[in-house]
Coordinates of C-alpha atoms in Angstrom, one line a residue:
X1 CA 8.4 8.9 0.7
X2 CA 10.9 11.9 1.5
X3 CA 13.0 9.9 3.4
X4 CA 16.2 8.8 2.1
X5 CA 16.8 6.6 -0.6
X6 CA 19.0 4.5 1.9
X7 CA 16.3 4.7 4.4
X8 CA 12.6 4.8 2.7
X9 CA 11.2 4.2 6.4
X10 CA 13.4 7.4 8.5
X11 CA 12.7 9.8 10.4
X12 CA 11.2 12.1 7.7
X13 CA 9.1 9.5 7.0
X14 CA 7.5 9.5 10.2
X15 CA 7.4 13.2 10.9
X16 CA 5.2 12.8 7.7
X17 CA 3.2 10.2 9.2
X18 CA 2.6 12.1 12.6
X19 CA 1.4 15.2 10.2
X20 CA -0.9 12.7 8.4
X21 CA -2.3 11.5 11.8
X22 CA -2.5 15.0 13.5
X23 CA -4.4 16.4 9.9
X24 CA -6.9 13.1 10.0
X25 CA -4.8 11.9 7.1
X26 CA -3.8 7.8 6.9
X27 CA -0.4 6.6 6.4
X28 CA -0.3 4.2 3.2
X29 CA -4.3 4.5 1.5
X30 CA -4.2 5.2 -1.8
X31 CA -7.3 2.7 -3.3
X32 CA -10.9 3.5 -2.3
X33 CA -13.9 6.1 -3.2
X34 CA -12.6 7.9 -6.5
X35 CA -13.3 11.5 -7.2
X36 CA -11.7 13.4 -9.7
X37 CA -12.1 16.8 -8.1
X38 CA -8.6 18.5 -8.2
X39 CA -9.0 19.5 -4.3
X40 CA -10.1 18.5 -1.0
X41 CA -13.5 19.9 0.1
X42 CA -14.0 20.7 3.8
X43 CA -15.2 17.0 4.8
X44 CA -17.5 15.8 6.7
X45 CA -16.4 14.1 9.7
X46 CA -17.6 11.5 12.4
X47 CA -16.3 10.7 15.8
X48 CA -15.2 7.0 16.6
X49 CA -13.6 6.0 20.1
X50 CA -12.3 10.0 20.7
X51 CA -10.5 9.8 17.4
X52 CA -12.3 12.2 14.4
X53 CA -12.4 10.4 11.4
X54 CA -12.5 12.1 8.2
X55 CA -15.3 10.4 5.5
X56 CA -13.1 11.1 2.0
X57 CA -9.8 10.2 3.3
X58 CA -9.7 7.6 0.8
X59 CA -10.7 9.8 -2.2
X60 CA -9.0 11.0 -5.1
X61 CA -9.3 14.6 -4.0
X62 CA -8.1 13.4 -0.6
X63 CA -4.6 12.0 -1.7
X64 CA -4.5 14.7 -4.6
X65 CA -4.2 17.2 -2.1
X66 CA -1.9 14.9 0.1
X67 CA 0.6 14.9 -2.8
X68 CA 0.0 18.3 -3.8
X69 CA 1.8 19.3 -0.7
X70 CA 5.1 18.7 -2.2
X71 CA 7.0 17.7 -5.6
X72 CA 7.8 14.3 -4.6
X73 CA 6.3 12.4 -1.1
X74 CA 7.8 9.0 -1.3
X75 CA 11.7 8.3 -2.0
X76 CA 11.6 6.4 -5.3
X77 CA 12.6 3.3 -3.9
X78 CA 10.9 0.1 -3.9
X79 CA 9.1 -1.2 -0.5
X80 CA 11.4 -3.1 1.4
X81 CA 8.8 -6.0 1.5
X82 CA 8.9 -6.1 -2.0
X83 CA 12.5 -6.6 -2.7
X84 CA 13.0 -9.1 -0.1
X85 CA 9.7 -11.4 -1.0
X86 CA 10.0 -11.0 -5.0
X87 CA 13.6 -10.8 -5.8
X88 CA 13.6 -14.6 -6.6
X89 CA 10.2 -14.6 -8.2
X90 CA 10.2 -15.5 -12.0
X91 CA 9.1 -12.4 -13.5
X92 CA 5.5 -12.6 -15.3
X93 CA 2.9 -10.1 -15.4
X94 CA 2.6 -7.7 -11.8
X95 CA -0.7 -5.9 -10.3
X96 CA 1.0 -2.8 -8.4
X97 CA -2.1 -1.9 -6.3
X98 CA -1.5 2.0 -4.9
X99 CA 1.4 2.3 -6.7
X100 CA 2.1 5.9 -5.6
X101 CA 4.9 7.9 -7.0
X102 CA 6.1 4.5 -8.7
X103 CA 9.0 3.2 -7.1
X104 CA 7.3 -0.9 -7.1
X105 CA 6.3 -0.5 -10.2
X106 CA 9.9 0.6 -11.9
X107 CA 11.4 -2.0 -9.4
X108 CA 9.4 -4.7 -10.9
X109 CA 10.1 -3.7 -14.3
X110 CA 13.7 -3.3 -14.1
X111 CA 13.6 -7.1 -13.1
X112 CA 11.5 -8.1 -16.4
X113 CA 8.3 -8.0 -15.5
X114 CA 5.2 -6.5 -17.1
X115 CA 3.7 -4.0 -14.5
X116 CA 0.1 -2.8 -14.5
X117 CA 0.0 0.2 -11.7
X118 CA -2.8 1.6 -10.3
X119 CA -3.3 4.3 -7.5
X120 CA -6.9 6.6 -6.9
X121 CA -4.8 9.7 -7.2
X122 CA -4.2 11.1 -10.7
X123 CA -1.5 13.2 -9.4
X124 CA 0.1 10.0 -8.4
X125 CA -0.2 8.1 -11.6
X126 CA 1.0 11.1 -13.3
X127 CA 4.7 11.4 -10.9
X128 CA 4.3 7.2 -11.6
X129 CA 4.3 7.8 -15.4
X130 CA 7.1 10.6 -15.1
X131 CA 9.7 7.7 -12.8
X132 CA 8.5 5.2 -15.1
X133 CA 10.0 7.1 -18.2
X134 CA 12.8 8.5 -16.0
X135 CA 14.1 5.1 -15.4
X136 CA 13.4 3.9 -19.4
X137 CA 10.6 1.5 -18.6
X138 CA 7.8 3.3 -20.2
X139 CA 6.9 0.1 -22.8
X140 CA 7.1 -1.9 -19.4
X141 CA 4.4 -0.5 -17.4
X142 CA 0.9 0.6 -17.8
X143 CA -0.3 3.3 -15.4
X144 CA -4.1 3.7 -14.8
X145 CA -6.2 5.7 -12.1
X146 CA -9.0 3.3 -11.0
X147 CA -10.8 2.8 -7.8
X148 CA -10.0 -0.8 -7.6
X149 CA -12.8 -1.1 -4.9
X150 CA -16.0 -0.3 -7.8
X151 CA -13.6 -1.1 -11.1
X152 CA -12.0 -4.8 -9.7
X153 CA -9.5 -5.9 -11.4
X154 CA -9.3 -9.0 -13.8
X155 CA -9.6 -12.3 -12.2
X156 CA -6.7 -15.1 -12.6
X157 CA -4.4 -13.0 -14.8
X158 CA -1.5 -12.0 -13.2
X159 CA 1.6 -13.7 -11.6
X160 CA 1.9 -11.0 -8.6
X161 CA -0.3 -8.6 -7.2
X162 CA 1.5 -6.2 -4.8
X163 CA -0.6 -4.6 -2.0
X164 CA 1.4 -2.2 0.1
X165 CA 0.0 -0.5 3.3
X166 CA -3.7 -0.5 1.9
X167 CA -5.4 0.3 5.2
X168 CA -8.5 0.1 4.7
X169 CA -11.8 -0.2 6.9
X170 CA -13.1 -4.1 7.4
X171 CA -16.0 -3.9 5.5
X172 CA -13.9 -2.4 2.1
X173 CA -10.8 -4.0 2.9
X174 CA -12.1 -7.8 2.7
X175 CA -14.1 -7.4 -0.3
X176 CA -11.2 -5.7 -2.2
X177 CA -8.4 -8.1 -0.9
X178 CA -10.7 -11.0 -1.8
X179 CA -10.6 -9.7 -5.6
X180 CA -6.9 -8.7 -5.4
X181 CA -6.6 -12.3 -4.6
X182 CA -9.2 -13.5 -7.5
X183 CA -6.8 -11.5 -9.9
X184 CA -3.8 -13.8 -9.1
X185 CA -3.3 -16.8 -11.6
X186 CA -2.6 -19.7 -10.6
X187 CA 0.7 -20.4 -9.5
X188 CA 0.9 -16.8 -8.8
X189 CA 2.0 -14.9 -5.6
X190 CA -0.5 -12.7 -3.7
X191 CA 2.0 -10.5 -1.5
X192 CA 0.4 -8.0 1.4
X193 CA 2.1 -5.8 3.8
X194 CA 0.6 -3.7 6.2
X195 CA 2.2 -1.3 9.2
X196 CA 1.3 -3.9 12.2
X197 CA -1.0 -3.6 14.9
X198 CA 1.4 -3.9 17.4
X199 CA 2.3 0.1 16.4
X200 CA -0.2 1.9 17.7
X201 CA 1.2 0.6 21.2
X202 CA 4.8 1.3 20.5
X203 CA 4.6 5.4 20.1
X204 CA 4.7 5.1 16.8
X205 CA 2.7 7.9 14.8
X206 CA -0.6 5.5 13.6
X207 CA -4.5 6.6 13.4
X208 CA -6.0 5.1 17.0
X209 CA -8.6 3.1 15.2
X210 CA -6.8 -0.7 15.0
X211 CA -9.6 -1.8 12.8
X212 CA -7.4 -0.6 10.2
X213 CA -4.5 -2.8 10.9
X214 CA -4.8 -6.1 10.6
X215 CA -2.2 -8.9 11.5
X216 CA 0.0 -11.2 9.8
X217 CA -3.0 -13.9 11.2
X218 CA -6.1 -12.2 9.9
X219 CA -4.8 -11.6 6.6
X220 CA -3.2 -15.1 6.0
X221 CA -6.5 -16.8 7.7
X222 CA -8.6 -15.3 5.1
X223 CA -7.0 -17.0 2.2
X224 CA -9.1 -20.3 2.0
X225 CA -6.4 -23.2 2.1
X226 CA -7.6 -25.3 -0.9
X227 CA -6.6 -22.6 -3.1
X228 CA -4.0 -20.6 -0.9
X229 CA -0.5 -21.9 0.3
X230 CA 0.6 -19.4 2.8
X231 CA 4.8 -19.1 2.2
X232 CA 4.8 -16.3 4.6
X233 CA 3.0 -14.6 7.5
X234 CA 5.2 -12.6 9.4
X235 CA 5.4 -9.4 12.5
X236 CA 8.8 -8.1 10.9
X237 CA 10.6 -5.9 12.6
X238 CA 12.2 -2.6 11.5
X239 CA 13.6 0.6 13.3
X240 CA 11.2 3.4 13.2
X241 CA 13.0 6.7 13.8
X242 CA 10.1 8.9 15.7
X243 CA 9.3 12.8 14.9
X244 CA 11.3 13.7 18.9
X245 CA 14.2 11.4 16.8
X246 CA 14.3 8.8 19.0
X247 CA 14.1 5.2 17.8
X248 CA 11.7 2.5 18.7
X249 CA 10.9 -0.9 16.8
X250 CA 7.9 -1.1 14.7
X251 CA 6.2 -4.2 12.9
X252 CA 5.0 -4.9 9.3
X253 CA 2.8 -7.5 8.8
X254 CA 3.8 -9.4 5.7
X255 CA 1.8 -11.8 4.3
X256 CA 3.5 -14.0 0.7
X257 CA 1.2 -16.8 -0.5
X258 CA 1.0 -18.4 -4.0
X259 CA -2.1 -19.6 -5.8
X260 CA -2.2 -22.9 -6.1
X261 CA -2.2 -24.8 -9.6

């Protein structure tokens, strides 16, 4: 983000977001349809409940544009999520699903795990590779640009798969979730985290479609319980610092559950 290290969720955070909503663009998508055209076509579009939704925003091209706007979007720190649901993990092998500009990813390694990070965008994967070496974590990590939605990844291989803000529509987002959970071992942690529901009727900058942001409840209820202990399915609460700079209290919906043995 281009927010401050101290603060990866301020206030330029959310002017970005506002621009992403006003442009048709989503906060937080970074794994669906890949493309490997180098820039964004003029899309096709559909209306849905008064809001105009654009058909490739989940593209390559999409998000290469999106980060082609400037040298660096995210800050380069790790989600906040993240640090406070896998600081006490035992460190194993990591699926960092989006992984952006690479900020999970070099978190996870510098904590000794193995890392493989994927995002649509090969401009992303590349400024991942570049943090990656920057922070001296280059044999730690493996960086590959995949469309996890057609290209899966392995089932029951890795200790942690990360999942921040993926909003996706329903009928991509279970499919893709339900194999991001079939890639966790057993004994593993499945940890998602989403920008809540509960934003889009706080003023906060969000696309007005809410099938895009499901709760805490809908995401933990689809992990079937005979192979799923849910440690964690929470609203949390952050400050949200608005583009007018005032401050209101958004919601992430965090959801930590381990694999059972």
């Amino acid at each position: 983000m281009t927010s401050s290290p101290a603060d990866p969720f301020g206030a330029a955070s959310e002017r970005r977001v506002a621009a992403l909503v006003a442009d048709d663009r989503v906060h937080g998508l970074a794994t669906a349809t890949a493309t490997t055209a180098a820039a964004t076509p003029t899309p096709p579009t559909r209306p849905t409940g008064g809001a105009t939704v654009t058909e490739d925003r989940w593209s390559a091209a999409f998000w290469d544009a999106h980060y082609d706007t400037r040298p660096q979007i995210w800050s380069g720190d790790a989600n906040a999520a993240l640090v406070a649901e896998a600081a006490d993990l035992p460190p194993g092998r990591a699926l960092d699903v989006g992984c952006g500009e690479g900020g999970d990813a070099v978190w996870l390694a510098a904590r000794g795990w193995r890392v493989d990070a994927v995002d649509v965008s090969p401009v992303a994967v590349e400024r991942a590779r570049a943090a990656v070496q920057r922070a001296g974590w280059a044999d730690a990590v493996t960086l590959t640009t995949a469309d996890l939605r057609s290209d899966p990844p392995a089932a029951g291989v890795y200790d942690l798969v990360n999942a921040q803000f993926l909003h996706l529509p329903p009928d991509v987002r279970r499919p893709l979730y339900a194999a991001l959970a079939d890639a966790v071992a057993p004994g593993g942690t499945l940890l998602l985290v989403l920008h809540h529901p509960r934003d889009l009727a706080a003023g906060i900058p969000r696309p007005p479609e809410p099938e895009l942001f499901p709760d805490e409840h809908e995401l933990a209820g689809a992990l079937d319980p005979d192979r799923w202990e849910v440690l964690v399915a929470d609203a949390r609460p952050r400050p949200v610092t608005l583009p007018d700079g005032s401050t209101v209290t958004g919601h992430d919906a965090v959801v930590r559950a381990r694999r059972r043995a």
